[in-house]
Coordinates of C-alpha atoms in Angstrom, one line a residue:
Chain A
M1 CA -32.4 53.8 -5.1
A2 CA -33.7 54.2 -8.6
A3 CA -30.3 55.6 -9.8
R4 CA -28.5 52.6 -8.3
L5 CA -30.9 50.2 -9.9
N6 CA -30.2 52.0 -13.2
I7 CA -26.5 51.6 -12.9
H8 CA -26.9 47.9 -12.2
T9 CA -29.2 47.5 -15.1
I10 CA -26.8 49.2 -17.4
A11 CA -23.9 47.1 -16.2
M12 CA -25.9 44.0 -16.6
W13 CA -26.8 44.8 -20.2
L14 CA -23.3 46.0 -21.2
L15 CA -21.8 42.6 -21.9
P16 CA -24.8 41.4 -24.0
A17 CA -24.8 44.7 -25.9
L18 CA -21.1 44.4 -26.6
F19 CA -21.6 40.8 -27.7
L20 CA -24.4 42.0 -30.0
A21 CA -22.4 44.9 -31.5
V22 CA -19.0 43.3 -32.1
Y23 CA -20.0 39.7 -32.7
L24 CA -23.5 38.9 -33.6
A25 CA -24.1 41.9 -35.9
P26 CA -21.0 41.2 -38.1
L27 CA -21.8 37.5 -38.1
L28 CA -25.3 38.2 -39.4
G29 CA -23.7 40.5 -42.0
V30 CA -21.5 37.7 -43.2
F31 CA -24.5 35.4 -43.3
G32 CA -26.2 38.1 -45.3
W33 CA -23.4 38.2 -47.9
S34 CA -23.5 34.5 -48.2
V35 CA -27.1 34.5 -49.4
S36 CA -27.0 37.8 -51.3
R37 CA -23.7 38.2 -53.2
P38 CA -23.4 38.3 -56.1
E39 CA -27.2 37.7 -56.3
P40 CA -29.8 36.5 -53.7
G41 CA -30.2 32.8 -53.3
A42 CA -28.4 29.7 -52.0
E43 CA -26.1 29.5 -55.0
N44 CA -22.9 30.0 -52.9
Y45 CA -23.9 27.0 -50.7
V46 CA -24.6 24.9 -53.7
R47 CA -21.2 25.8 -55.1
M48 CA -19.5 24.9 -51.8
L49 CA -20.9 21.4 -52.0
T50 CA -20.3 20.8 -55.8
D51 CA -17.2 22.8 -56.8
A52 CA -14.3 20.4 -57.2
D53 CA -11.7 22.9 -55.9
A54 CA -13.7 23.7 -52.8
L55 CA -14.5 20.0 -52.1
N56 CA -10.8 19.1 -52.5
I57 CA -9.8 21.8 -50.0
M58 CA -12.5 20.8 -47.6
L59 CA -11.4 17.2 -47.8
R60 CA -7.7 18.1 -47.3
T61 CA -8.6 20.3 -44.4
A62 CA -10.6 17.5 -42.8
R63 CA -7.7 15.0 -43.4
V64 CA -5.0 17.4 -42.1
C65 CA -7.2 18.3 -39.1
I66 CA -7.9 14.7 -38.2
L67 CA -4.2 13.7 -38.5
V68 CA -3.1 16.7 -36.5
T69 CA -5.7 16.0 -33.8
L70 CA -4.8 12.3 -33.4
T71 CA -1.0 13.1 -33.3
S72 CA -1.4 16.0 -31.0
V73 CA -3.7 14.2 -28.5
L74 CA -1.5 11.1 -28.4
L75 CA 1.6 13.2 -27.7
A76 CA -0.3 15.3 -25.2
Y77 CA -1.4 12.2 -23.4
L78 CA 2.2 11.1 -22.9
L79 CA 3.3 14.6 -21.9
A80 CA 0.4 14.9 -19.5
Y81 CA 1.2 11.5 -17.9
H82 CA 4.8 12.5 -17.2
W83 CA 3.7 15.9 -16.1
V84 CA 1.2 14.6 -13.6
F85 CA 2.9 11.4 -12.4
G86 CA 6.6 12.1 -13.0
S87 CA 9.4 12.9 -10.5
P88 CA 9.7 16.5 -9.4
A89 CA 12.6 17.0 -11.9
R90 CA 10.6 15.5 -14.7
K91 CA 7.6 17.6 -13.8
L92 CA 9.6 20.8 -14.1
F93 CA 11.1 19.7 -17.4
M94 CA 7.6 18.9 -18.7
E95 CA 6.3 22.3 -17.5
L96 CA 9.1 24.1 -19.4
C97 CA 8.2 22.0 -22.5
I98 CA 4.6 22.9 -22.2
F99 CA 4.8 26.6 -21.3
I100 CA 7.8 27.9 -23.3
P101 CA 6.1 27.4 -26.7
F102 CA 3.3 29.7 -25.5
W103 CA 5.9 32.6 -25.4
I104 CA 7.1 32.1 -28.9
S105 CA 5.0 33.6 -31.7
V106 CA 3.2 31.3 -34.1
L107 CA 5.0 33.1 -37.0
I108 CA 8.4 32.5 -35.6
R109 CA 7.6 28.8 -35.0
A110 CA 6.4 28.3 -38.5
F111 CA 9.5 30.0 -40.0
G112 CA 11.6 28.0 -37.6
W113 CA 10.3 24.8 -39.2
V114 CA 11.0 26.3 -42.7
V115 CA 14.6 26.8 -41.7
I116 CA 14.9 23.2 -40.5
L117 CA 12.9 21.6 -43.3
R118 CA 13.7 23.5 -46.5
N119 CA 15.9 21.9 -49.2
K120 CA 19.0 23.6 -48.0
G121 CA 17.8 23.5 -44.4
I122 CA 19.4 22.1 -41.3
L123 CA 17.8 18.7 -41.6
N124 CA 18.6 18.1 -45.3
E125 CA 22.1 19.4 -45.0
T126 CA 22.8 17.1 -42.0
L127 CA 21.3 14.1 -43.7
L128 CA 23.3 14.8 -46.9
S129 CA 26.6 15.3 -45.1
I130 CA 26.3 12.0 -43.2
G131 CA 25.4 10.4 -46.5
A132 CA 22.0 9.2 -45.4
I133 CA 20.4 10.6 -48.5
A134 CA 21.7 11.5 -52.0
E135 CA 19.1 14.2 -52.9
P136 CA 17.6 16.7 -50.5
L137 CA 14.1 15.6 -49.4
T138 CA 11.1 17.7 -50.2
L139 CA 9.8 18.5 -46.8
V140 CA 8.5 22.1 -47.0
R141 CA 5.3 22.8 -48.9
T142 CA 4.0 19.4 -48.2
E143 CA 1.1 18.2 -46.1
F144 CA 3.8 16.6 -43.8
S145 CA 5.3 20.0 -43.0
V146 CA 1.9 21.6 -42.4
I147 CA 0.9 18.8 -40.0
L148 CA 4.3 19.0 -38.2
G149 CA 4.0 22.7 -37.7
M150 CA 0.4 22.5 -36.5
V151 CA 1.0 19.6 -34.1
H152 CA 4.0 21.6 -32.7
F153 CA 1.7 24.5 -32.0
L154 CA -1.3 22.5 -30.7
V155 CA 0.2 19.9 -28.4
P156 CA 0.4 22.2 -25.4
F157 CA -3.3 23.1 -25.7
A158 CA -4.2 19.4 -25.7
V159 CA -2.1 18.7 -22.6
F160 CA -4.3 20.8 -20.2
P161 CA -7.6 19.0 -20.3
I162 CA -5.9 15.6 -20.2
A163 CA -3.6 16.5 -17.3
S164 CA -6.6 18.0 -15.4
V165 CA -8.5 14.7 -15.7
M166 CA -5.4 12.6 -14.8
R167 CA -5.0 14.7 -11.7
Q168 CA -8.5 13.9 -10.5
I169 CA -8.0 10.2 -10.7
D170 CA -8.0 8.7 -7.1
S171 CA -4.6 7.0 -6.8
R172 CA -6.3 4.4 -4.5
V173 CA -8.3 3.2 -7.4
L174 CA -5.1 2.3 -9.2
L175 CA -3.7 0.7 -6.1
A176 CA -6.9 -1.3 -5.7
S177 CA -6.5 -2.6 -9.2
R178 CA -2.9 -3.7 -8.5
G179 CA -4.0 -5.2 -5.2
M180 CA -6.5 -7.4 -7.1
G181 CA -3.6 -8.8 -9.1
A182 CA -3.9 -6.7 -12.3
S183 CA -0.8 -6.0 -14.3
P184 CA 0.1 -2.4 -15.1
G185 CA -1.1 -2.9 -18.7
F186 CA -4.5 -4.4 -17.6
T187 CA -4.9 -1.5 -15.1
F188 CA -4.1 1.0 -17.9
W189 CA -6.6 -0.3 -20.4
N190 CA -9.4 -1.1 -18.0
V191 CA -9.1 1.6 -15.4
F192 CA -6.8 4.5 -16.2
L193 CA -7.7 5.0 -19.9
P194 CA -11.5 4.9 -19.4
L195 CA -11.2 7.4 -16.6
T196 CA -9.3 9.8 -18.8
V197 CA -11.7 9.6 -21.7
P198 CA -13.4 12.9 -20.9
G199 CA -10.1 14.7 -21.0
I200 CA -9.2 13.0 -24.3
L201 CA -12.5 14.0 -25.9
A202 CA -12.1 17.6 -24.7
S203 CA -8.6 17.7 -26.1
V204 CA -9.8 16.2 -29.4
I205 CA -12.5 18.8 -29.8
I206 CA -10.2 21.8 -28.7
V207 CA -7.4 20.7 -31.1
F208 CA -9.8 19.9 -34.0
V209 CA -11.6 23.2 -33.7
F210 CA -8.3 25.1 -33.4
A211 CA -6.8 23.3 -36.4
L212 CA -9.8 24.0 -38.5
G213 CA -9.2 27.7 -38.3
F214 CA -5.4 27.5 -38.8
F215 CA -4.2 30.1 -41.2
I216 CA -0.6 31.2 -40.7
T217 CA 1.0 27.8 -40.2
P218 CA -0.4 26.2 -43.3
A219 CA 0.1 29.4 -45.3
I220 CA 3.9 29.4 -44.5
L221 CA 4.7 25.7 -44.3
G222 CA 2.3 24.9 -47.2
G223 CA 3.7 27.7 -49.2
G224 CA 0.5 28.2 -51.3
K225 CA 0.6 24.6 -52.4
I226 CA -1.2 23.1 -49.4
V227 CA -4.2 25.4 -49.1
M228 CA -6.5 24.8 -46.2
I229 CA -10.0 26.2 -45.7
A230 CA -9.0 29.3 -43.8
E231 CA -6.5 30.3 -46.4
Y232 CA -9.0 29.5 -49.1
I233 CA -11.6 31.8 -47.5
Y234 CA -8.9 34.5 -47.4
I235 CA -8.3 34.0 -51.1
Q236 CA -12.0 34.2 -51.8
M237 CA -12.4 37.4 -49.8
F238 CA -9.2 39.4 -50.6
Q239 CA -7.8 38.1 -53.8
T240 CA -10.7 37.0 -56.0
S241 CA -13.3 39.2 -54.4
N242 CA -15.8 36.3 -54.2
W243 CA -17.2 37.8 -51.0
G244 CA -20.4 35.8 -51.1
F245 CA -18.7 32.4 -51.6
G246 CA -16.1 33.3 -48.9
A247 CA -18.9 34.1 -46.6
A248 CA -20.7 30.8 -47.3
L249 CA -17.5 28.9 -46.6
S250 CA -17.1 30.9 -43.3
I251 CA -20.6 29.9 -42.3
G252 CA -19.8 26.3 -43.1
V253 CA -16.7 26.3 -40.9
L254 CA -18.6 28.1 -38.2
A255 CA -21.4 25.4 -38.3
V256 CA -18.8 22.6 -37.9
V257 CA -17.1 24.4 -35.0
A258 CA -20.5 25.2 -33.4
A259 CA -21.5 21.5 -33.6
M260 CA -18.3 20.4 -32.0
A261 CA -18.5 23.0 -29.3
G262 CA -22.0 21.9 -28.6
L263 CA -20.8 18.3 -28.3
L264 CA -18.0 19.5 -25.9
F265 CA -20.5 21.2 -23.6
K266 CA -23.1 18.4 -23.8
V267 CA -21.0 15.3 -23.5
I268 CA -18.0 16.4 -21.6
R269 CA -19.2 19.2 -19.3
P270 CA -16.0 21.3 -19.5
E271 CA -16.6 22.8 -16.0
R272 CA -15.5 19.4 -14.7
L273 CA -12.1 19.8 -16.3
V274 CA -11.2 23.0 -14.4
K275 CA -12.1 21.6 -11.0
Chain B
M1 CA 1.1 -22.7 12.1
S2 CA 0.6 -19.0 11.5
Q3 CA -0.5 -17.9 8.1
I4 CA 1.4 -14.6 8.2
A5 CA 4.6 -14.0 10.1
A6 CA 6.2 -10.6 10.2
S7 CA 9.6 -10.3 11.8
S8 CA 11.4 -7.2 12.7
I9 CA 9.7 -5.0 10.1
C10 CA 11.1 -1.5 10.0
K11 CA 10.1 1.4 7.8
S12 CA 11.9 4.7 7.6
Y13 CA 11.2 7.8 5.5
G14 CA 14.5 9.6 5.6
D15 CA 15.2 10.3 9.3
F16 CA 11.6 9.5 10.3
K17 CA 11.0 6.0 11.5
A18 CA 7.5 5.1 10.8
L19 CA 7.8 1.5 12.1
H20 CA 10.3 0.2 14.7
D21 CA 11.0 -3.5 14.6
V22 CA 7.4 -4.8 14.4
S23 CA 7.0 -8.6 14.7
M24 CA 3.7 -10.5 14.8
E25 CA 2.0 -13.7 13.7
I26 CA -1.4 -13.9 12.3
S27 CA -3.4 -17.1 12.3
K28 CA -5.6 -18.3 9.5
G29 CA -9.2 -17.2 9.9
E30 CA -8.4 -14.7 12.6
F31 CA -10.0 -11.3 12.9
L32 CA -7.1 -9.1 13.9
T33 CA -7.5 -5.4 14.4
F34 CA -4.7 -2.8 14.3
L35 CA -5.6 0.0 16.7
G36 CA -3.7 3.1 17.4
P37 CA -3.8 6.9 17.2
S38 CA -3.2 8.5 13.8
G39 CA 0.5 8.4 12.9
S40 CA 1.1 5.3 15.0
G41 CA 2.2 3.2 12.0
K42 CA -0.8 0.9 11.8
T43 CA -1.7 1.9 8.2
T44 CA 1.9 1.8 7.2
F45 CA 2.2 -1.8 8.5
L46 CA -1.0 -2.7 6.6
M47 CA 0.4 -1.2 3.4
I48 CA 3.6 -3.3 3.9
L49 CA 1.4 -6.4 4.4
A50 CA -0.4 -5.5 1.2
G51 CA 2.8 -4.9 -0.7
F52 CA 2.0 -1.3 -1.6
T53 CA 4.8 0.0 0.6
E54 CA 8.1 -1.7 0.8
Q55 CA 9.6 -2.2 4.3
T56 CA 13.1 -0.8 4.9
S57 CA 14.1 -4.0 6.7
G58 CA 12.5 -7.2 8.1
Q59 CA 10.9 -10.3 6.7
L60 CA 7.4 -11.2 5.8
M61 CA 6.3 -14.8 5.4
K62 CA 3.0 -16.3 4.1
D63 CA 2.4 -20.0 4.8
G64 CA 6.1 -20.5 5.4
R65 CA 7.1 -18.8 2.2
D66 CA 9.1 -15.5 2.1
I67 CA 7.0 -12.8 0.5
S68 CA 9.1 -9.9 1.6
T69 CA 9.8 -8.6 -1.9
M70 CA 6.8 -10.1 -3.7
A71 CA 4.7 -7.5 -5.6
A72 CA 1.3 -6.6 -4.4
E73 CA -0.2 -8.0 -7.6
E74 CA 1.0 -11.5 -6.7
R75 CA 0.2 -11.7 -3.0
N76 CA -3.5 -12.6 -3.5
F77 CA -4.6 -10.4 -0.7
G78 CA -7.9 -8.5 -0.8
M79 CA -8.0 -4.9 0.3
V80 CA -10.8 -2.6 1.2
F81 CA -9.5 1.0 1.1
Q82 CA -10.5 4.0 3.1
G83 CA -13.0 5.7 0.7
Y84 CA -13.5 2.3 -0.9
A85 CA -11.6 3.1 -4.2
L86 CA -14.4 1.7 -6.4
F87 CA -14.0 2.1 -10.2
P88 CA -16.4 5.0 -10.9
H89 CA -16.9 4.1 -14.5
M90 CA -18.0 0.5 -13.9
T91 CA -21.3 -0.8 -12.5
V92 CA -21.5 -2.7 -9.2
W93 CA -21.4 -6.0 -11.2
Q94 CA -18.4 -4.9 -13.2
N95 CA -16.5 -3.7 -10.2
V96 CA -17.0 -7.1 -8.5
D97 CA -16.2 -9.0 -11.7
Y98 CA -12.9 -7.1 -12.2
P99 CA -10.6 -9.3 -10.1
L100 CA -12.0 -12.4 -11.8
R101 CA -11.4 -10.9 -15.2
V102 CA -7.8 -10.2 -14.1
R103 CA -7.6 -13.9 -13.3
K104 CA -8.9 -14.8 -16.8
M105 CA -11.7 -16.9 -15.3
G106 CA -14.4 -18.3 -17.6
S107 CA -17.5 -16.2 -18.0
A108 CA -19.9 -18.9 -16.6
E109 CA -17.7 -19.2 -13.4
R110 CA -17.4 -15.5 -13.1
K111 CA -21.1 -15.0 -13.4
Q112 CA -21.8 -17.5 -10.7
K113 CA -19.2 -16.2 -8.3
V114 CA -20.1 -12.5 -8.8
G115 CA -23.8 -13.3 -8.4
R116 CA -23.2 -15.2 -5.2
I117 CA -21.1 -12.6 -3.5
I118 CA -23.4 -9.8 -4.5
E119 CA -26.2 -11.8 -2.9
T120 CA -24.1 -12.3 0.2
V121 CA -23.6 -8.6 0.7
G122 CA -27.2 -7.8 -0.1
L123 CA -26.7 -5.8 -3.3
A124 CA -28.5 -8.0 -5.8
E125 CA -31.0 -5.3 -6.9
H126 CA -28.2 -2.7 -7.3
A127 CA -26.0 -4.8 -9.5
H128 CA -26.4 -2.5 -12.5
K129 CA -25.9 0.8 -10.8
K130 CA -22.8 2.9 -10.8
P131 CA -21.0 3.5 -7.5
S132 CA -22.0 7.2 -7.5
Q133 CA -25.7 6.1 -7.3
L134 CA -25.1 4.2 -4.1
S135 CA -25.1 5.3 -0.5
G136 CA -21.9 5.1 1.6
G137 CA -23.0 1.8 3.2
Q138 CA -23.8 0.2 -0.2
Q139 CA -20.4 1.4 -1.6
Q140 CA -18.8 -0.2 1.4
R141 CA -20.5 -3.5 0.6
V142 CA -19.4 -3.3 -3.1
A143 CA -15.8 -2.8 -1.9
L144 CA -16.2 -5.8 0.4
A145 CA -17.7 -8.0 -2.3
R146 CA -15.0 -7.0 -4.8
S147 CA -12.2 -7.8 -2.4
L148 CA -13.7 -11.2 -1.3
V149 CA -14.9 -12.5 -4.7
F150 CA -11.5 -13.9 -5.7
Q151 CA -11.2 -15.7 -2.4
P152 CA -8.1 -13.9 -1.2
D153 CA -5.8 -15.5 1.5
V154 CA -6.1 -12.5 3.7
L155 CA -8.5 -9.5 3.6
L156 CA -6.9 -6.2 4.6
L157 CA -9.3 -3.4 5.6
D158 CA -8.1 0.2 6.0
E159 CA -10.5 2.1 8.2
P160 CA -13.4 1.0 6.1
L161 CA -16.1 2.2 8.4
S162 CA -14.7 5.7 9.3
A163 CA -16.8 7.5 6.7
L164 CA -20.1 6.0 7.8
D165 CA -22.5 7.5 10.3
R166 CA -22.9 5.9 13.7
N167 CA -26.0 3.7 13.1
L168 CA -24.7 2.5 9.7
R169 CA -21.3 1.8 11.3
E170 CA -22.8 -0.5 13.9
Q171 CA -24.8 -2.3 11.3
M172 CA -21.7 -2.7 9.1
Q173 CA -19.7 -4.0 12.1
S174 CA -22.1 -6.9 12.6
E175 CA -22.2 -7.5 8.8
L176 CA -18.4 -7.6 8.6
K177 CA -18.4 -10.1 11.4
R178 CA -21.0 -12.2 9.7
V179 CA -19.1 -12.2 6.4
H180 CA -15.9 -13.0 8.3
E181 CA -17.6 -16.1 9.8
E182 CA -19.2 -17.1 6.6
T183 CA -16.0 -16.9 4.5
G184 CA -13.5 -18.0 7.1
T185 CA -11.0 -15.5 5.5
T186 CA -8.3 -13.9 7.7
F187 CA -9.3 -10.3 8.3
V188 CA -6.8 -7.6 9.2
F189 CA -8.7 -4.5 10.1
V190 CA -7.2 -1.0 10.8
T191 CA -9.1 1.4 12.9
H192 CA -8.6 4.2 15.4
D193 CA -12.0 3.5 17.0
Q194 CA -11.5 1.5 20.1
G195 CA -15.2 0.5 20.4
E196 CA -15.0 -1.0 16.9
A197 CA -11.8 -2.9 17.8
L198 CA -13.3 -4.3 21.0
A199 CA -16.5 -5.3 19.4
M200 CA -15.2 -7.1 16.3
S201 CA -11.8 -8.6 16.9
D202 CA -10.4 -11.9 17.9
K203 CA -7.2 -10.1 18.7
I204 CA -6.1 -6.5 18.8
A205 CA -2.7 -5.1 18.0
I206 CA -2.1 -1.7 19.6
F207 CA 0.3 0.6 17.8
N208 CA 2.0 3.7 19.1
K209 CA 4.7 5.8 17.5
G210 CA 5.7 3.1 15.1
R211 CA 5.9 0.4 17.7
L212 CA 3.7 -2.6 18.4
M213 CA 2.7 -2.1 22.0
Q214 CA 0.7 -5.2 22.7
L215 CA -1.0 -7.9 20.7
A216 CA -3.7 -9.9 22.6
T217 CA -7.4 -10.7 22.8
P218 CA -9.7 -7.7 23.5
D219 CA -10.3 -9.0 27.0
R220 CA -6.5 -9.1 27.8
I221 CA -5.9 -5.8 26.2
Y222 CA -8.6 -4.2 28.3
N223 CA -8.1 -6.0 31.6
A224 CA -4.4 -6.7 31.5
P225 CA -2.7 -3.9 29.5
D226 CA 1.1 -4.3 29.8
S227 CA 2.0 -0.6 29.4
R228 CA 0.7 2.7 30.5
F229 CA -0.1 3.7 26.9
V230 CA -2.3 0.7 26.3
A231 CA -4.1 1.1 29.6
E232 CA -4.8 4.8 28.9
F233 CA -5.6 4.3 25.2
L234 CA -8.4 1.8 25.6
G235 CA -11.2 3.1 27.7
Q236 CA -11.1 5.1 31.0
I237 CA -8.7 4.2 33.7
N238 CA -7.4 5.5 37.0
I239 CA -3.6 5.3 37.4
F240 CA -2.1 5.7 40.9
P241 CA 1.7 5.9 41.0
V242 CA 2.7 4.1 44.2
A243 CA 5.9 4.6 46.2
S244 CA 8.2 1.8 47.2
P245 CA 6.4 -1.1 45.5
G246 CA 7.2 -4.6 46.7
M247 CA 5.9 -8.1 46.6
D248 CA 4.1 -9.5 49.6
G249 CA 2.4 -12.9 49.6
G250 CA 1.6 -12.9 45.9
L251 CA 0.3 -9.3 46.0
L252 CA 2.1 -6.2 44.9
R253 CA 1.9 -3.6 47.5
G254 CA 2.7 0.1 47.3
N255 CA 2.1 3.3 49.1
L256 CA -0.1 6.2 47.9
D257 CA -0.2 9.2 50.2
G258 CA 0.1 7.0 53.2
T259 CA -2.5 4.4 52.1
T260 CA -1.3 1.0 51.1
L261 CA -2.7 -0.2 47.8
S262 CA -2.4 -3.8 46.6
A263 CA -2.7 -5.6 43.4
A264 CA -3.0 -9.4 42.5
N265 CA -1.2 -11.0 39.6
P266 CA 1.3 -8.3 38.8
G267 CA 2.1 -10.4 35.7
H268 CA 5.5 -9.0 35.1
H269 CA 8.5 -8.2 37.1
V270 CA 8.4 -4.9 38.8
N271 CA 11.5 -3.0 39.9
G272 CA 11.9 0.6 40.8
T273 CA 8.6 2.4 40.2
A274 CA 5.2 1.1 39.4
S275 CA 1.6 2.2 39.2
I276 CA -1.6 0.5 40.2
A277 CA -4.4 1.1 37.8
V278 CA -8.1 0.4 38.0
R279 CA -11.0 0.8 35.6
P280 CA -13.9 3.1 36.7
E281 CA -16.5 0.3 36.6
H282 CA -14.5 -1.6 39.2
M283 CA -14.8 1.2 41.7
T284 CA -17.3 0.7 44.5
L285 CA -18.6 3.8 46.4
S286 CA -19.8 3.7 50.0
A287 CA -20.7 6.3 52.6
E288 CA -19.0 4.4 55.4
R289 CA -15.4 3.1 55.2
P290 CA -15.8 -0.5 54.0
A291 CA -14.2 -3.1 56.1
D292 CA -13.9 -5.8 53.5
Q293 CA -12.1 -3.9 50.7
A294 CA -8.3 -4.1 50.5
N295 CA -8.0 -0.8 48.6
V296 CA -9.8 2.2 50.0
L297 CA -9.4 5.9 49.4
P298 CA -11.4 8.8 50.8
A299 CA -12.8 11.1 48.1
R300 CA -15.2 14.0 47.5
V301 CA -17.6 14.0 44.6
I302 CA -16.7 16.7 42.1
Q303 CA -19.0 15.9 39.2
T304 CA -21.7 13.4 38.2
T305 CA -22.9 12.6 34.7
Y306 CA -26.0 10.6 34.1
Q307 CA -25.6 8.2 31.1
G308 CA -28.8 6.2 31.3
S309 CA -27.7 2.7 32.1
H310 CA -24.9 4.0 34.3
S311 CA -23.5 7.2 35.6
D312 CA -20.0 8.6 35.5
L313 CA -18.5 10.3 38.5
V314 CA -15.4 12.4 39.0
L315 CA -14.0 12.4 42.5
Q316 CA -11.0 13.9 44.2
T317 CA -8.9 12.6 47.1
P318 CA -7.8 15.0 49.9
Q319 CA -4.3 14.9 48.3
G320 CA -5.7 16.0 45.0
H321 CA -5.7 12.8 43.0
S322 CA -8.6 12.7 40.5
I323 CA -10.6 9.5 40.4
S324 CA -13.2 8.4 37.8
A325 CA -15.8 5.9 38.8
S326 CA -18.9 4.6 37.2
T327 CA -21.9 3.1 38.8
H328 CA -24.8 1.1 37.5
S329 CA -28.1 2.9 37.7
A330 CA -29.5 -0.2 39.3
N331 CA -27.3 0.5 42.3
G332 CA -29.6 3.2 43.5
A333 CA -29.5 7.0 43.8
L334 CA -26.4 9.0 42.7
P335 CA -24.3 10.6 45.5
S336 CA -24.6 14.4 45.4
V337 CA -21.8 16.7 44.3
G338 CA -19.7 17.8 47.3
S339 CA -20.4 14.7 49.4
D340 CA -17.5 12.7 50.9
L341 CA -17.4 9.0 50.2
W342 CA -15.1 6.0 50.3
V343 CA -13.9 4.6 47.0
G344 CA -12.8 1.0 47.1
W345 CA -11.7 -1.9 44.7
S346 CA -10.3 -5.4 45.1
P347 CA -6.7 -6.4 44.4
E348 CA -8.0 -8.7 41.6
N349 CA -9.3 -5.7 39.7
S350 CA -6.0 -3.8 40.1
I351 CA -3.7 -3.6 37.1
V352 CA 0.0 -3.3 37.7
I353 CA 1.8 -1.0 35.3
A354 CA 5.6 -0.9 35.4
D355 CA 6.7 2.7 34.6

């Protein structure tokens, strides 16, 4: 009896212990760096909020993340709608569109966009050959290409919470609206859209949090010109050895993500989305 | 003139025929109930009336105007759905206000109309609650208010009481009747509960296997069913198949195991085979063979069930026909199981069913 109890106790504490060892301890270490390197104090945090370079990059990150989030969620809404309410053939097509990207590495997808968008890429060559443009357009290493690559990656993630909420809508509610004389547009704005708001908010938060930590896509499609916060932290850590400053930036990003995750759990109750 | 006239409505889903050639007329202000087992086509027909389902063929008229292809949005019919279909993100007030907002009514008028109908259904103190905070009966009232507030030409109700418990259902039945009388709106009500249909309707339409079997007043449906299905579907009934039926002095006579049974007012032409049916409550039981009854059968008591105001009996004739009878408790003590009696009934209480 005592032995069995012991095994249970050990099993129960295994997960928290693991969490402590591989997650919380390193995190505290990073926090430690941020207030101790190069010397003790809050200097790294002061720099984060005053340094022009850092502020620029944070501003750009915010701008890119907001644009990526809005575009991804809007596209995901349309995809989810057709996925949930489309004909069987369209549903299958949507499923392929949503799931196939998951099997293609993020690296390949980013390079794929480079192949399409670069000066001598497929898009520019085509436009030049049909005479639509005289000079190749600068598409790679711009915010546009970074946003495009990120949206392409994030749309499928945004589809699931929205589709889940759409699936839970009682179709009789929509029939009832029609029966009372409402046009499809009136029904959409007054009934359908409000009922999908929890899914939209969940998608917004998931995409935004994901986008904030994006590293490979901006690094490849931004080509060092469009630096976002994750790449900036990497540079601080591994190229300029500003470990303390890099750590402070990490804690800053973590705080934003934590705040948004908190919002997700409090306002939207994600358990409702997987019903 | 009838308000709604449906003629030869058919609906097929592939090879499956959900409705065969249904025609009926609905008068203004009538309380009409569609009654039938599940899968009988009653809900399909309601959905065709509402415009949510399109008929395969047939014509639908409203006030002399062809509405066969008119969209549900334009028909101006109210509908109460099974499960109510309230808007979960809106308050009671907003739910009821919705059809008026759709009609772009002025806010003063809306306020007055919503206030009045919410008062009528007794929800004034719940106006600012969300549907999820209300009981089933209250949600039912919101659905009713929402579908009546815009003064629809016809109110369609799809099994609105099926989710309520028994007491509440009876209360809502009388409430529905009251609202029907107060508003004077035509009600078309779908149910599979025969008690509900008998208690509430001006007329009942019985559906079976996609066909309209009979449309008549509850009294006619119960006392003069014109098919075996209708007779058996509504309430208890004894059906005796009689041999060599024939007319004799205004009565239909036929032979059952050597006993002649007779029925008045056959109502329709009988040729070939027929059955004589009788409701259990029209059966009289007596220890001695009654001299004054036209239809008499000997029977042995198999089972008795005491129901308070009356008792149900199951009897069996020597030839093995099962008979159900019911007697008022006021008629005295119940016969004991195993005793032999005489069961009798009058030709006026006989129903003729052509097979």
